Tab-separated table of N, CA and C in Angstrom:
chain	number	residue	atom	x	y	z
G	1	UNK	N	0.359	-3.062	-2.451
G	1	UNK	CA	-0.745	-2.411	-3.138
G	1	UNK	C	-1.989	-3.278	-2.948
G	2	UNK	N	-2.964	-2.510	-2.715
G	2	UNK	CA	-4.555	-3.017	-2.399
G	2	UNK	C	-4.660	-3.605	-4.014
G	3	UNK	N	-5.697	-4.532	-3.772
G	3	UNK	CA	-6.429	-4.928	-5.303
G	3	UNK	C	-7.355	-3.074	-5.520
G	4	UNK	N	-7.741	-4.073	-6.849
G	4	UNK	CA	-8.429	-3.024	-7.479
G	4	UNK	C	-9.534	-2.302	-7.217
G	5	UNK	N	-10.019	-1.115	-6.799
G	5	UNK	CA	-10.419	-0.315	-5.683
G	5	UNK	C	-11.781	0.007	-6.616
G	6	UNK	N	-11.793	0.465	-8.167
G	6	UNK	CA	-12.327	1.518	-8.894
G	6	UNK	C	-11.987	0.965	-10.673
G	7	UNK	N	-12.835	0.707	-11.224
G	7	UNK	CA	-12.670	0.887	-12.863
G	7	UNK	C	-13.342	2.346	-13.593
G	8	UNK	N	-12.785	3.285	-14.428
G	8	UNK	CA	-13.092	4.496	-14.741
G	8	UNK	C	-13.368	4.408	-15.975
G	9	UNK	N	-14.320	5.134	-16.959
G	9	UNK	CA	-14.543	5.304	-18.057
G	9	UNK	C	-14.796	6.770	-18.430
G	10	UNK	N	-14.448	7.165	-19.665
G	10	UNK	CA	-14.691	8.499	-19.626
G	10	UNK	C	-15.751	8.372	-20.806
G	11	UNK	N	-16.992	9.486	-20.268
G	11	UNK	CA	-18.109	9.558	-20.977
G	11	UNK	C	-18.307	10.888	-21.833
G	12	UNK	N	-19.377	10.902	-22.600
G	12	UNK	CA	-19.454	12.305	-23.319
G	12	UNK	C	-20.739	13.461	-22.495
G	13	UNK	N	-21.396	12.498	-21.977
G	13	UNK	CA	-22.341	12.986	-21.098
G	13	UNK	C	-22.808	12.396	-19.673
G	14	UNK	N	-21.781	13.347	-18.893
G	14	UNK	CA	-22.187	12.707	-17.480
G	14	UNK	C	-23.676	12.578	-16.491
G	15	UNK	N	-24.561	13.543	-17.490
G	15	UNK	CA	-25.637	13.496	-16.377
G	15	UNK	C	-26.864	11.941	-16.996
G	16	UNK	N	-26.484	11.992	-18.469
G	16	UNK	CA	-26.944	10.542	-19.175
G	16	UNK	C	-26.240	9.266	-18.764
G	17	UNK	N	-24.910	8.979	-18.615
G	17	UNK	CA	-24.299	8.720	-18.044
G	17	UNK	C	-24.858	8.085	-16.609
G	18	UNK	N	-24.861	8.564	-15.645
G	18	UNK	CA	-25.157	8.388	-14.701
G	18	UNK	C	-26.867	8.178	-14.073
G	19	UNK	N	-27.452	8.845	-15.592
G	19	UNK	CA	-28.887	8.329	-15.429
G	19	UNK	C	-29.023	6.644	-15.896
G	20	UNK	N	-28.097	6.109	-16.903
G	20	UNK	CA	-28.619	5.022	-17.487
G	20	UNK	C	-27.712	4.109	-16.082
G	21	UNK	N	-26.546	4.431	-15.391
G	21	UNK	CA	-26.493	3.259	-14.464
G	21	UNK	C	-27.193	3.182	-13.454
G	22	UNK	N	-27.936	4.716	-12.881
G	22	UNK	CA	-28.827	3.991	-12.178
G	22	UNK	C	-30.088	3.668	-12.670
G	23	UNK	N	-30.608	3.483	-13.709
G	23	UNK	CA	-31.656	2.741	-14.451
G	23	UNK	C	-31.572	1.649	-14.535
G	24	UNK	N	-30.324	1.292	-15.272
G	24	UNK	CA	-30.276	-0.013	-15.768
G	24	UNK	C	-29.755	-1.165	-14.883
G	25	UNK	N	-28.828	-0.429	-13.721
G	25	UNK	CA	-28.345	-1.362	-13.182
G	25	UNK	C	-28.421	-0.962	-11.380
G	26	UNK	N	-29.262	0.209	-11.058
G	26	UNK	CA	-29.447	0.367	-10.146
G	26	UNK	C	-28.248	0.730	-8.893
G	27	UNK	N	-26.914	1.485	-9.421
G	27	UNK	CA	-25.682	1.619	-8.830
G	27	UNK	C	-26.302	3.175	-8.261
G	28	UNK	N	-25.414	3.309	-7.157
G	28	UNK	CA	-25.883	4.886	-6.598
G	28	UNK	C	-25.494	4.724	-5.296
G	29	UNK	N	-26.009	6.088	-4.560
G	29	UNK	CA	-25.824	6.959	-5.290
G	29	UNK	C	-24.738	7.507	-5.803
G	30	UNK	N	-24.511	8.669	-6.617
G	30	UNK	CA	-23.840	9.042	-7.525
G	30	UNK	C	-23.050	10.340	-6.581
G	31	UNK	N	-21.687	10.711	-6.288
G	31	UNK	CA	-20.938	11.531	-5.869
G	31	UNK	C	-20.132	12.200	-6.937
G	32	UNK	N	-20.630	13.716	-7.534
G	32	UNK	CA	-20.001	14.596	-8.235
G	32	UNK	C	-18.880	15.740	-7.643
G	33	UNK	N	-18.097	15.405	-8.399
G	33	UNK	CA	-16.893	16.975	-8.172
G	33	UNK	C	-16.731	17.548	-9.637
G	34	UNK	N	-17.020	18.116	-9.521
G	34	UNK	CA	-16.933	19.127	-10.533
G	34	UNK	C	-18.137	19.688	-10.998
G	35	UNK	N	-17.722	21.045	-12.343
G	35	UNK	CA	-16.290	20.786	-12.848
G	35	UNK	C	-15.082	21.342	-12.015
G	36	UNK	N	-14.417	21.037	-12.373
G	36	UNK	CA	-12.824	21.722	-12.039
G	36	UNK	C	-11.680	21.418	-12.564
G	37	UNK	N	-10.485	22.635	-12.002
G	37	UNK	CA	-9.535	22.290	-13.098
G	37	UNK	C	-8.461	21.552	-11.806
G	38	UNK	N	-7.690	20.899	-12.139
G	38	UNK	CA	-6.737	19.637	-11.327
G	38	UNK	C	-6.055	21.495	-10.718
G	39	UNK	N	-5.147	21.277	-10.128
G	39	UNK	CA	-4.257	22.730	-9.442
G	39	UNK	C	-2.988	22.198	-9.855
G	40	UNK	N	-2.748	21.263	-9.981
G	40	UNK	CA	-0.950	20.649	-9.960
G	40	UNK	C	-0.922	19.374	-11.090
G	41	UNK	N	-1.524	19.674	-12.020
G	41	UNK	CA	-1.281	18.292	-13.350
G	41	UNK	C	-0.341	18.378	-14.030
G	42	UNK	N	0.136	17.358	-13.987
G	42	UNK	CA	1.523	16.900	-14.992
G	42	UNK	C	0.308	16.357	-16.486
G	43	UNK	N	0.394	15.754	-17.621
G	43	UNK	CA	0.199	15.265	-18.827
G	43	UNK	C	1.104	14.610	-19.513
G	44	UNK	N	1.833	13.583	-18.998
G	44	UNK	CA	3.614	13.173	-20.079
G	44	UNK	C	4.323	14.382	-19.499
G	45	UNK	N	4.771	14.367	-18.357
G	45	UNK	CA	5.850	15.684	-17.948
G	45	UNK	C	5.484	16.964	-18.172
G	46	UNK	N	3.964	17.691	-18.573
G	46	UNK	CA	4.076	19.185	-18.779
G	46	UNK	C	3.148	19.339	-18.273
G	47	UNK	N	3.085	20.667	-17.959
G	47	UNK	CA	2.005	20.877	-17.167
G	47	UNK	C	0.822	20.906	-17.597
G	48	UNK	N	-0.573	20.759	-17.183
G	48	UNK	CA	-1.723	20.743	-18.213
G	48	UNK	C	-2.982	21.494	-16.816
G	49	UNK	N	-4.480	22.013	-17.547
G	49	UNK	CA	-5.207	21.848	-17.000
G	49	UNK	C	-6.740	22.064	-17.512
G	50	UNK	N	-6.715	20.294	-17.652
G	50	UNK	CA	-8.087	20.070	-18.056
G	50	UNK	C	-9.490	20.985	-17.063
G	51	UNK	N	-10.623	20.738	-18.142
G	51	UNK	CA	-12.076	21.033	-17.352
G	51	UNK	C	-12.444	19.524	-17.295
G	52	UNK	N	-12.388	18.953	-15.570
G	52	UNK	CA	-13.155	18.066	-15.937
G	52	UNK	C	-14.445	18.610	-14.864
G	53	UNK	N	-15.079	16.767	-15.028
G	53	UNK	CA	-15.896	16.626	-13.757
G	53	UNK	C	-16.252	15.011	-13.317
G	54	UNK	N	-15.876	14.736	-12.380
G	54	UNK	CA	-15.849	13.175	-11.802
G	54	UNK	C	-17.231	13.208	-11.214
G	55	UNK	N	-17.529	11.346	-11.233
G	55	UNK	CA	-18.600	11.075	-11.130
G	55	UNK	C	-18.371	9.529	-10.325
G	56	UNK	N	-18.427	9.277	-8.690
G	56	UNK	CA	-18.140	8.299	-8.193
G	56	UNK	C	-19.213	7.627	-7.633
G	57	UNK	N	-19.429	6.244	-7.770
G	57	UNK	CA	-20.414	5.459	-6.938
G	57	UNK	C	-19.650	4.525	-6.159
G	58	UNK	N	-20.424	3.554	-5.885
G	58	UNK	CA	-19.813	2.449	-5.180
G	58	UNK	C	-21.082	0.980	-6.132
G	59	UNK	N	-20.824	-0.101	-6.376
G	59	UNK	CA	-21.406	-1.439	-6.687
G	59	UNK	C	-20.602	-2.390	-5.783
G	60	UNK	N	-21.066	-2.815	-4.857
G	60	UNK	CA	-20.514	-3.663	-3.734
G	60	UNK	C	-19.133	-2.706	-3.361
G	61	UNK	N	-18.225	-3.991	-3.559
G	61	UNK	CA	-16.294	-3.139	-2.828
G	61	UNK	C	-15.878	-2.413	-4.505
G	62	UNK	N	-16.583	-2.394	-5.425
G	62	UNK	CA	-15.972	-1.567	-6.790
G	62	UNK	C	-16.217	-0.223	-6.836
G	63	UNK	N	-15.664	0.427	-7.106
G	63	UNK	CA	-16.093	2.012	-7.258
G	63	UNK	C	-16.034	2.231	-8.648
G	64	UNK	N	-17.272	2.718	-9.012
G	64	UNK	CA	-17.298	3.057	-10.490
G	64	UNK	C	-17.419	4.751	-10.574
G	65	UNK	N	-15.979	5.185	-11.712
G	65	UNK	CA	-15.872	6.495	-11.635
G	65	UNK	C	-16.481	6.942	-13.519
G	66	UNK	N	-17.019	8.171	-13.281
G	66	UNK	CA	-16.952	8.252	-14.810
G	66	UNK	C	-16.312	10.077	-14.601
G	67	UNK	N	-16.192	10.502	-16.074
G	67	UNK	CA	-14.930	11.069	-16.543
G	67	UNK	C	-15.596	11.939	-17.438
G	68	UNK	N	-15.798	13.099	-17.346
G	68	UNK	CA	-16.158	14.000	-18.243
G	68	UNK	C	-15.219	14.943	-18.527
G	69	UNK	N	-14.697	15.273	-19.704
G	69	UNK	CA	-13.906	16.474	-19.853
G	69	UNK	C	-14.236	17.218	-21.088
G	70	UNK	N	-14.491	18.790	-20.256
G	70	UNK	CA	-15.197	19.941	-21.182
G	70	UNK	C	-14.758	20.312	-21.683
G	71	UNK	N	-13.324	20.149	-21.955
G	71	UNK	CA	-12.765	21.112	-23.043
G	71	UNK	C	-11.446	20.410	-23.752
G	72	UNK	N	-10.792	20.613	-24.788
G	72	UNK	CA	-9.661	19.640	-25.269
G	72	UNK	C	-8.716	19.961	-24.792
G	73	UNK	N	-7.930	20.195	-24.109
G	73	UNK	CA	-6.837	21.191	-23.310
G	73	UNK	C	-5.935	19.019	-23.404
G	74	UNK	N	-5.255	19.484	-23.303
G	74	UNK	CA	-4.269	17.706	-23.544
G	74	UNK	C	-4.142	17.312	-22.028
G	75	UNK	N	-4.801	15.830	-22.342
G	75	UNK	CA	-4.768	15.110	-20.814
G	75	UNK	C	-4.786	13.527	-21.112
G	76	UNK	N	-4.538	12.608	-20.018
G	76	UNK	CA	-4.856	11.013	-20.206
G	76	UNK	C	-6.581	10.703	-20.520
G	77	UNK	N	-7.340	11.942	-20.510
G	77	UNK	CA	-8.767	11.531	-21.121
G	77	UNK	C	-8.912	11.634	-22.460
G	78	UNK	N	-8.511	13.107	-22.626
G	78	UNK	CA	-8.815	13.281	-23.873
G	78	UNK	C	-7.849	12.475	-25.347
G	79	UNK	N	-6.569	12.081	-24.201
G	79	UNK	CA	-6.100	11.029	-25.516
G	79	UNK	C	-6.627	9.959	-25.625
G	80	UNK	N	-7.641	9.433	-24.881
G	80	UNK	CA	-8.069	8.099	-24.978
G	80	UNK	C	-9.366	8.757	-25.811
G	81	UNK	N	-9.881	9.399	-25.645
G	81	UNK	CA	-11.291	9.916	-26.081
G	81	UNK	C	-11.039	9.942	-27.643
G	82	UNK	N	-9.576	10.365	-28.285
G	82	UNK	CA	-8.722	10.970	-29.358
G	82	UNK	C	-8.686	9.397	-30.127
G	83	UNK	N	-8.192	8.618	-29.242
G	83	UNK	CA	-7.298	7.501	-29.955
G	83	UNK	C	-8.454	6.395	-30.105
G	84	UNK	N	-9.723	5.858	-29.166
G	84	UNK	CA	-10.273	5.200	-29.340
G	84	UNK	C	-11.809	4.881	-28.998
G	85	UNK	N	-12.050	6.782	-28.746
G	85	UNK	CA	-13.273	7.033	-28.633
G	85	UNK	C	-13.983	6.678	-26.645
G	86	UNK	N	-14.860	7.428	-26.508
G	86	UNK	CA	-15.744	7.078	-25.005
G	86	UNK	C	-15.585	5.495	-24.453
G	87	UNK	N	-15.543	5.547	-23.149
G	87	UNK	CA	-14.792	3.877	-22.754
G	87	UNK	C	-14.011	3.583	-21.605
G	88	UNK	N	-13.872	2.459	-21.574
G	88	UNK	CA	-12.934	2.319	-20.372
G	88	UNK	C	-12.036	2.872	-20.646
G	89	UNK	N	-11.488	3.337	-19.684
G	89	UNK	CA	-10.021	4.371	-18.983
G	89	UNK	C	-8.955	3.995	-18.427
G	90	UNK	N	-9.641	3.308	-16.539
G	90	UNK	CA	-8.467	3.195	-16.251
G	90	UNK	C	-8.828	2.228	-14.992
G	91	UNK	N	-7.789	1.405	-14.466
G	91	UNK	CA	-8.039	0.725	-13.265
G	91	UNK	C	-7.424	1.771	-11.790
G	92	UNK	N	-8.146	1.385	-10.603
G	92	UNK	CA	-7.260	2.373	-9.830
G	92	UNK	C	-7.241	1.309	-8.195
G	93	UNK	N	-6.205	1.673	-8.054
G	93	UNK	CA	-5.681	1.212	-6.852
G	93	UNK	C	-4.985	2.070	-5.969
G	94	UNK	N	-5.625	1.818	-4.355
G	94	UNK	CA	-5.284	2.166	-3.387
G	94	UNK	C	-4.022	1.974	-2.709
G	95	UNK	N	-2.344	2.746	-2.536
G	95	UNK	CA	-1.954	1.890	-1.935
G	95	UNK	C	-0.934	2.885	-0.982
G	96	UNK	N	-0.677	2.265	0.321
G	96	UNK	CA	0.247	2.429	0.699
G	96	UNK	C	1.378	2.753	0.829
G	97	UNK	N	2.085	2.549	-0.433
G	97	UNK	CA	3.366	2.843	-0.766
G	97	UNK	C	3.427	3.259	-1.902
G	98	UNK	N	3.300	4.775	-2.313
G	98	UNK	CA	2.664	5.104	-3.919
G	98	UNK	C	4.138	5.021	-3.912
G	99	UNK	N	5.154	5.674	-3.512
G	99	UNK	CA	6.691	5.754	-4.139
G	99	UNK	C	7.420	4.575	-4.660
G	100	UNK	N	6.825	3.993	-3.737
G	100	UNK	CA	7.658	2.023	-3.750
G	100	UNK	C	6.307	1.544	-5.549
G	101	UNK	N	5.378	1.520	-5.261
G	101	UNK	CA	4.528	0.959	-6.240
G	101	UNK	C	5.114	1.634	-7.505
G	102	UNK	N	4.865	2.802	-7.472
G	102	UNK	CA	5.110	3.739	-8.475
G	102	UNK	C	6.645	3.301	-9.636
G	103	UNK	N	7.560	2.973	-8.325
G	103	UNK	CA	8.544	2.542	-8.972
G	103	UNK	C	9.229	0.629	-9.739
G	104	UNK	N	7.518	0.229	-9.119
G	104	UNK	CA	7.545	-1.398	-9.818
G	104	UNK	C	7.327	-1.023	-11.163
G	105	UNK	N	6.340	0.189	-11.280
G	105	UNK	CA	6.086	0.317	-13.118
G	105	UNK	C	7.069	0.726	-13.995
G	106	UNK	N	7.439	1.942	-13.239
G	106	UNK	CA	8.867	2.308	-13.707
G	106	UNK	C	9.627	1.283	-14.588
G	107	UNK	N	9.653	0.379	-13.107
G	107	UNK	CA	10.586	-0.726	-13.564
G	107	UNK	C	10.597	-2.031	-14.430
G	108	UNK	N	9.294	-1.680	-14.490
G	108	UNK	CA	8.697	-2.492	-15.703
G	108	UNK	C	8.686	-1.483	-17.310
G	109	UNK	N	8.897	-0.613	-17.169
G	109	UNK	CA	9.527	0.102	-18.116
G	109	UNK	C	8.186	0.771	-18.652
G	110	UNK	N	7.121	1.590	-17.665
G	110	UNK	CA	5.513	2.232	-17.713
G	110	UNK	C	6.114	3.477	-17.065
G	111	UNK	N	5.114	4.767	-17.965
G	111	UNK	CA	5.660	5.941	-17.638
G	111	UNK	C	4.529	6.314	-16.805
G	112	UNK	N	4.640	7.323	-16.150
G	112	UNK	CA	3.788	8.310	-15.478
G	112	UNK	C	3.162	9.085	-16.437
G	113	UNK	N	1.980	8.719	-17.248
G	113	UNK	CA	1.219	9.644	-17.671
G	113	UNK	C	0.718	11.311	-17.575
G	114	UNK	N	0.172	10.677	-16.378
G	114	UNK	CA	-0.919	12.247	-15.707
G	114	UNK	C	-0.231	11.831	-14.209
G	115	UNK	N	-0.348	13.416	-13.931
G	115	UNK	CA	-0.096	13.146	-11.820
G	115	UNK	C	-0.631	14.528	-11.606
G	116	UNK	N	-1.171	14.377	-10.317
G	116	UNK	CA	-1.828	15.619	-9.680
G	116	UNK	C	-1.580	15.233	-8.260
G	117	UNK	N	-2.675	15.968	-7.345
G	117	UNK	CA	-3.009	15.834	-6.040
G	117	UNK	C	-4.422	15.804	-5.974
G	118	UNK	N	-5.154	15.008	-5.757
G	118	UNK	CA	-6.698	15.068	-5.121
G	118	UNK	C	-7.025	16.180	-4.029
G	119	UNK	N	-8.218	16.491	-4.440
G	119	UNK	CA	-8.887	17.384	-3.619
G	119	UNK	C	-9.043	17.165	-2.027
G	120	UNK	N	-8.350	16.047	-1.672
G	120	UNK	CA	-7.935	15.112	-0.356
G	120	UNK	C	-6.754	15.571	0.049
G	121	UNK	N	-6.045	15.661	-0.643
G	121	UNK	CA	-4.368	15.797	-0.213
G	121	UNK	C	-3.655	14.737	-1.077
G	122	UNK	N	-4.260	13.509	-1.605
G	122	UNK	CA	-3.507	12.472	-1.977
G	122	UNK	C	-2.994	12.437	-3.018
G	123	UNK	N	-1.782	11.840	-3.355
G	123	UNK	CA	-1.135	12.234	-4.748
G	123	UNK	C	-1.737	11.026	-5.473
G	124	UNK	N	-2.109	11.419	-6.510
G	124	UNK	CA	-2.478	9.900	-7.878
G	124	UNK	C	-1.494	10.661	-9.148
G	125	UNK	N	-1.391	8.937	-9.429
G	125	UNK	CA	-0.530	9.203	-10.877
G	125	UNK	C	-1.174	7.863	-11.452
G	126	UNK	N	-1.094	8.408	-12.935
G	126	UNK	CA	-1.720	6.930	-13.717
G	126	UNK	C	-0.383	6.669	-14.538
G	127	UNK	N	-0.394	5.541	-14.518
G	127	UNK	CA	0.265	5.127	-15.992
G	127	UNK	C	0.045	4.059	-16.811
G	128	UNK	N	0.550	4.682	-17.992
G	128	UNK	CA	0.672	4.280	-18.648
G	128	UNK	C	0.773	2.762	-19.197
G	129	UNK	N	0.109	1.437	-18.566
G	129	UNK	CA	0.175	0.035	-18.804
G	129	UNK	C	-0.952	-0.149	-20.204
G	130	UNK	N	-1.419	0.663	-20.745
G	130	UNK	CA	-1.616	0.377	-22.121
G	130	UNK	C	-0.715	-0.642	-23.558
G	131	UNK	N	0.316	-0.890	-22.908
G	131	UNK	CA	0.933	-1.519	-23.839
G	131	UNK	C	0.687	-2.884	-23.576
G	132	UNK	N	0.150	-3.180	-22.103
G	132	UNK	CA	0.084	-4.780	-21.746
G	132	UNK	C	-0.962	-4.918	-21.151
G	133	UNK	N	-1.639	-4.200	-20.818
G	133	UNK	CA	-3.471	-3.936	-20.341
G	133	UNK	C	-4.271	-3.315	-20.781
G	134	UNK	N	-5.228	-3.393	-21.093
G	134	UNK	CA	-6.449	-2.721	-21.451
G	134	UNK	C	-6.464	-1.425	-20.819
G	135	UNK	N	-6.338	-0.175	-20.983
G	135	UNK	CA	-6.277	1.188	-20.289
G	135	UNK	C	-5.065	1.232	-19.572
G	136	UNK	N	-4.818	2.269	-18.543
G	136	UNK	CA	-4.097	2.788	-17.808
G	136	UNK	C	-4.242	2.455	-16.328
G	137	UNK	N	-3.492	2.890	-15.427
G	137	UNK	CA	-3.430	2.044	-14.335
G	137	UNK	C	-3.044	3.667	-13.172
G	138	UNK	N	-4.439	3.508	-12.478
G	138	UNK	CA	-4.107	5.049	-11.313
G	138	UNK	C	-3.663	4.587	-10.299
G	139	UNK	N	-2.527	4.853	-9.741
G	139	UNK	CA	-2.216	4.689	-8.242
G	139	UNK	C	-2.740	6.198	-7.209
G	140	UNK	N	-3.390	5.913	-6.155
G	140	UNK	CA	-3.899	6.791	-5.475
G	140	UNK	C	-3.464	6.679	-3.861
G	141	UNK	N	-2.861	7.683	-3.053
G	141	UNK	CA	-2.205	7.686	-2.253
G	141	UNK	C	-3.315	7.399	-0.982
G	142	UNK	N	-2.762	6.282	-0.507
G	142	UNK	CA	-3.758	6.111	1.256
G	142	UNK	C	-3.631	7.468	1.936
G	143	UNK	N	-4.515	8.000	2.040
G	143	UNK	CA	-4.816	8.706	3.293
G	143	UNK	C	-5.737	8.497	4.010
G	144	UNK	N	-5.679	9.130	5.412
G	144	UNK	CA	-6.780	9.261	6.470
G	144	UNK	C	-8.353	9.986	5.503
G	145	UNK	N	-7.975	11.011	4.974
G	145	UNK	CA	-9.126	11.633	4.341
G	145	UNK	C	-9.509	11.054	3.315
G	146	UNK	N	-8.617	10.189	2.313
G	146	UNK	CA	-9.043	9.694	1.265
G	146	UNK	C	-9.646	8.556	1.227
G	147	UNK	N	-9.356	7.273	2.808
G	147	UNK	CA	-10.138	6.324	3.163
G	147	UNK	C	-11.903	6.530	3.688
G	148	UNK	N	-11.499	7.997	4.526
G	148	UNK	CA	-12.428	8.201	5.018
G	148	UNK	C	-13.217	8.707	3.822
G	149	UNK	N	-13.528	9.313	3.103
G	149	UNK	CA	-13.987	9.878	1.527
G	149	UNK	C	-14.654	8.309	0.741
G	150	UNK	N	-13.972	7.545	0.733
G	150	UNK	CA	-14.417	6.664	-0.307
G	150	UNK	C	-15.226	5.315	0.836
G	151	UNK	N	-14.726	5.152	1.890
G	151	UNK	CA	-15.391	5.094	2.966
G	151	UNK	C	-17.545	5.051	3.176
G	152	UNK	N	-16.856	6.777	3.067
G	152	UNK	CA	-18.238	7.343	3.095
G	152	UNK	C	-19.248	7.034	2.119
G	153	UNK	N	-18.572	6.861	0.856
G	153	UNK	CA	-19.290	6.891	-0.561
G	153	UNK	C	-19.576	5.264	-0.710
G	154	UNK	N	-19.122	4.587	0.129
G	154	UNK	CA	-19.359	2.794	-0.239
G	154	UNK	C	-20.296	2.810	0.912
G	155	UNK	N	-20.545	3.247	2.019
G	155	UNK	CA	-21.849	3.309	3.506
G	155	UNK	C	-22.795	3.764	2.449
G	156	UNK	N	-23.062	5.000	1.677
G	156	UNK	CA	-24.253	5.375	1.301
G	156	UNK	C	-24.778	3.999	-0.030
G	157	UNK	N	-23.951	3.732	-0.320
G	157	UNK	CA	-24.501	2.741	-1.179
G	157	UNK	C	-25.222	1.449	-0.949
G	158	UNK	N	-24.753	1.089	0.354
G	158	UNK	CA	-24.952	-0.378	1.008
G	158	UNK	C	-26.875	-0.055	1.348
G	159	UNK	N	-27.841	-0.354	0.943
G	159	UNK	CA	-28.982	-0.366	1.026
G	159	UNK	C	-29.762	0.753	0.130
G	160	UNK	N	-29.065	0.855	-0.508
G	160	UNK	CA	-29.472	2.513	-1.240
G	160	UNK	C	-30.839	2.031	-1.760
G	161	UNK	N	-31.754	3.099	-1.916
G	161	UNK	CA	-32.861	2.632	-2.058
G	161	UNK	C	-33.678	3.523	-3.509
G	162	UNK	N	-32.483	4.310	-3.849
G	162	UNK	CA	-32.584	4.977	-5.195
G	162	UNK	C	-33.123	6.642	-5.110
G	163	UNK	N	-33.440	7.003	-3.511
G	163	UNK	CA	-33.353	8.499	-3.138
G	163	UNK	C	-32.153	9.059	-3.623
G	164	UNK	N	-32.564	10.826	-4.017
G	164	UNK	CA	-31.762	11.121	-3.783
G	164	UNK	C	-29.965	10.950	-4.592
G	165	UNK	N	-30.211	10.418	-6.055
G	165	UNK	CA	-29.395	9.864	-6.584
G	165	UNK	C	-28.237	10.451	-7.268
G	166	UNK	N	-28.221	11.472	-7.481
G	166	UNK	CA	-26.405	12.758	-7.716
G	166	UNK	C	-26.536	13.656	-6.725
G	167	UNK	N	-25.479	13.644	-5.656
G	167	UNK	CA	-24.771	14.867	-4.682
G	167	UNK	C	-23.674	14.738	-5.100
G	168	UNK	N	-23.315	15.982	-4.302
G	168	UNK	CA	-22.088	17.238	-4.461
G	168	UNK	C	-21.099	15.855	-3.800
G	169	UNK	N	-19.595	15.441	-3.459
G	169	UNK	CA	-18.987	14.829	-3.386
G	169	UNK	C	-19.043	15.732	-1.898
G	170	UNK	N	-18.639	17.162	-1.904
G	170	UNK	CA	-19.247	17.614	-0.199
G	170	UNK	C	-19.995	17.723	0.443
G	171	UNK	N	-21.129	16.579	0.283
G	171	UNK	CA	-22.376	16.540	0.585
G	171	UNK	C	-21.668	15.343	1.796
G	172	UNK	N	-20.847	14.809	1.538
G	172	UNK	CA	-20.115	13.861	2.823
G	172	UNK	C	-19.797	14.279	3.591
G	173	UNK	N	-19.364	16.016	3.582
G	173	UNK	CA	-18.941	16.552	4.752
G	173	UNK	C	-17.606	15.723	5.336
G	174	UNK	N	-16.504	15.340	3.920
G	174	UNK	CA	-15.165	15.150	4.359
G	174	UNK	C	-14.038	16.072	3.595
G	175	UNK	N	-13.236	16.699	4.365
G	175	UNK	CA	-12.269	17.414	3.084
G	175	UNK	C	-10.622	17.254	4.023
């Protein structure tokens, strides 16, 4: 497993949100998907399907994601939103071997929270390391499209000059 790729927070307002980091701290630009609903979400084993809408940058090699969700429908946001209010979320890592990784947590005795498929093809699952870390922990499956995707979104950042600061996530022209 890659180090840590992405730290996520889920906000109450993504377009404030994303105005105060690039104000305050000059991160950008800003890559939106959504809203939408996941097609294949698990929630703790059942099926679920939130409204969200993601919000990705790049700050050097970190990807900062934020997390909006429109409606209460039961998910790994809205229980954090439930249990301890707007905030950090989750760490996420890139890796290679989601089956093999997947099953170190296991084996550390961490459940599979939430699991879907990205709008990439790639499978992510978070879990559950709240009992021994601060938030939850996403594993996100290497792909060709999903390197190339986040790829794309860390090039536009490297000189960014503050043009131009929220597009469509298909404004990369990768799917």
């Amino acid at each position: 497993m890659a180090g840590i790729v992405q730290q996520a927070f889920t906000v109450q307002d993504l377009d404030a949100s994303i105005r105060d980091y690039v104000t305050l701290h000059g991160i950008g630009p800003w890559f939106v998907r959504g809203p939408f609903v996941p097609t294949s979400a698990t929630y703790r084993g059942r099926p679920t399907a939130p409204r969200l809408t993601l919000a990705r940058a790049f700050s050097g090699d970190l990807m900062i994601e934020l997390v909006q969700q429109h409606d209460d429908t039961p998910s790994v946001f809205r229980e954090q939103i439930e249990r301890d209010g707007y905030g950090f979320h989750h760490w996420g890592f890139v890796t290679d071997d989601f089956d093999g990784d997947l099953r170190h947590y296991e084996d550390e005795g961490m459940l599979v929270a939430f699991a879907d498929q990205s709008s990439t093809g790639a499978r992510i699952a978070y879990v559950d390391t709240s009992s021994r870390l601060p938030g939850m922990t996403e594993l996100i499956e290497s792909t060709d499209v999903q390197e190339r995707l986040y790829a794309a979104m860390k090039d536009a950042a490297v000189g960014w000059t503050g043009d131009d600061p929220v597009r469509a996530d298909g404004s990369l022209g990768i799917s």
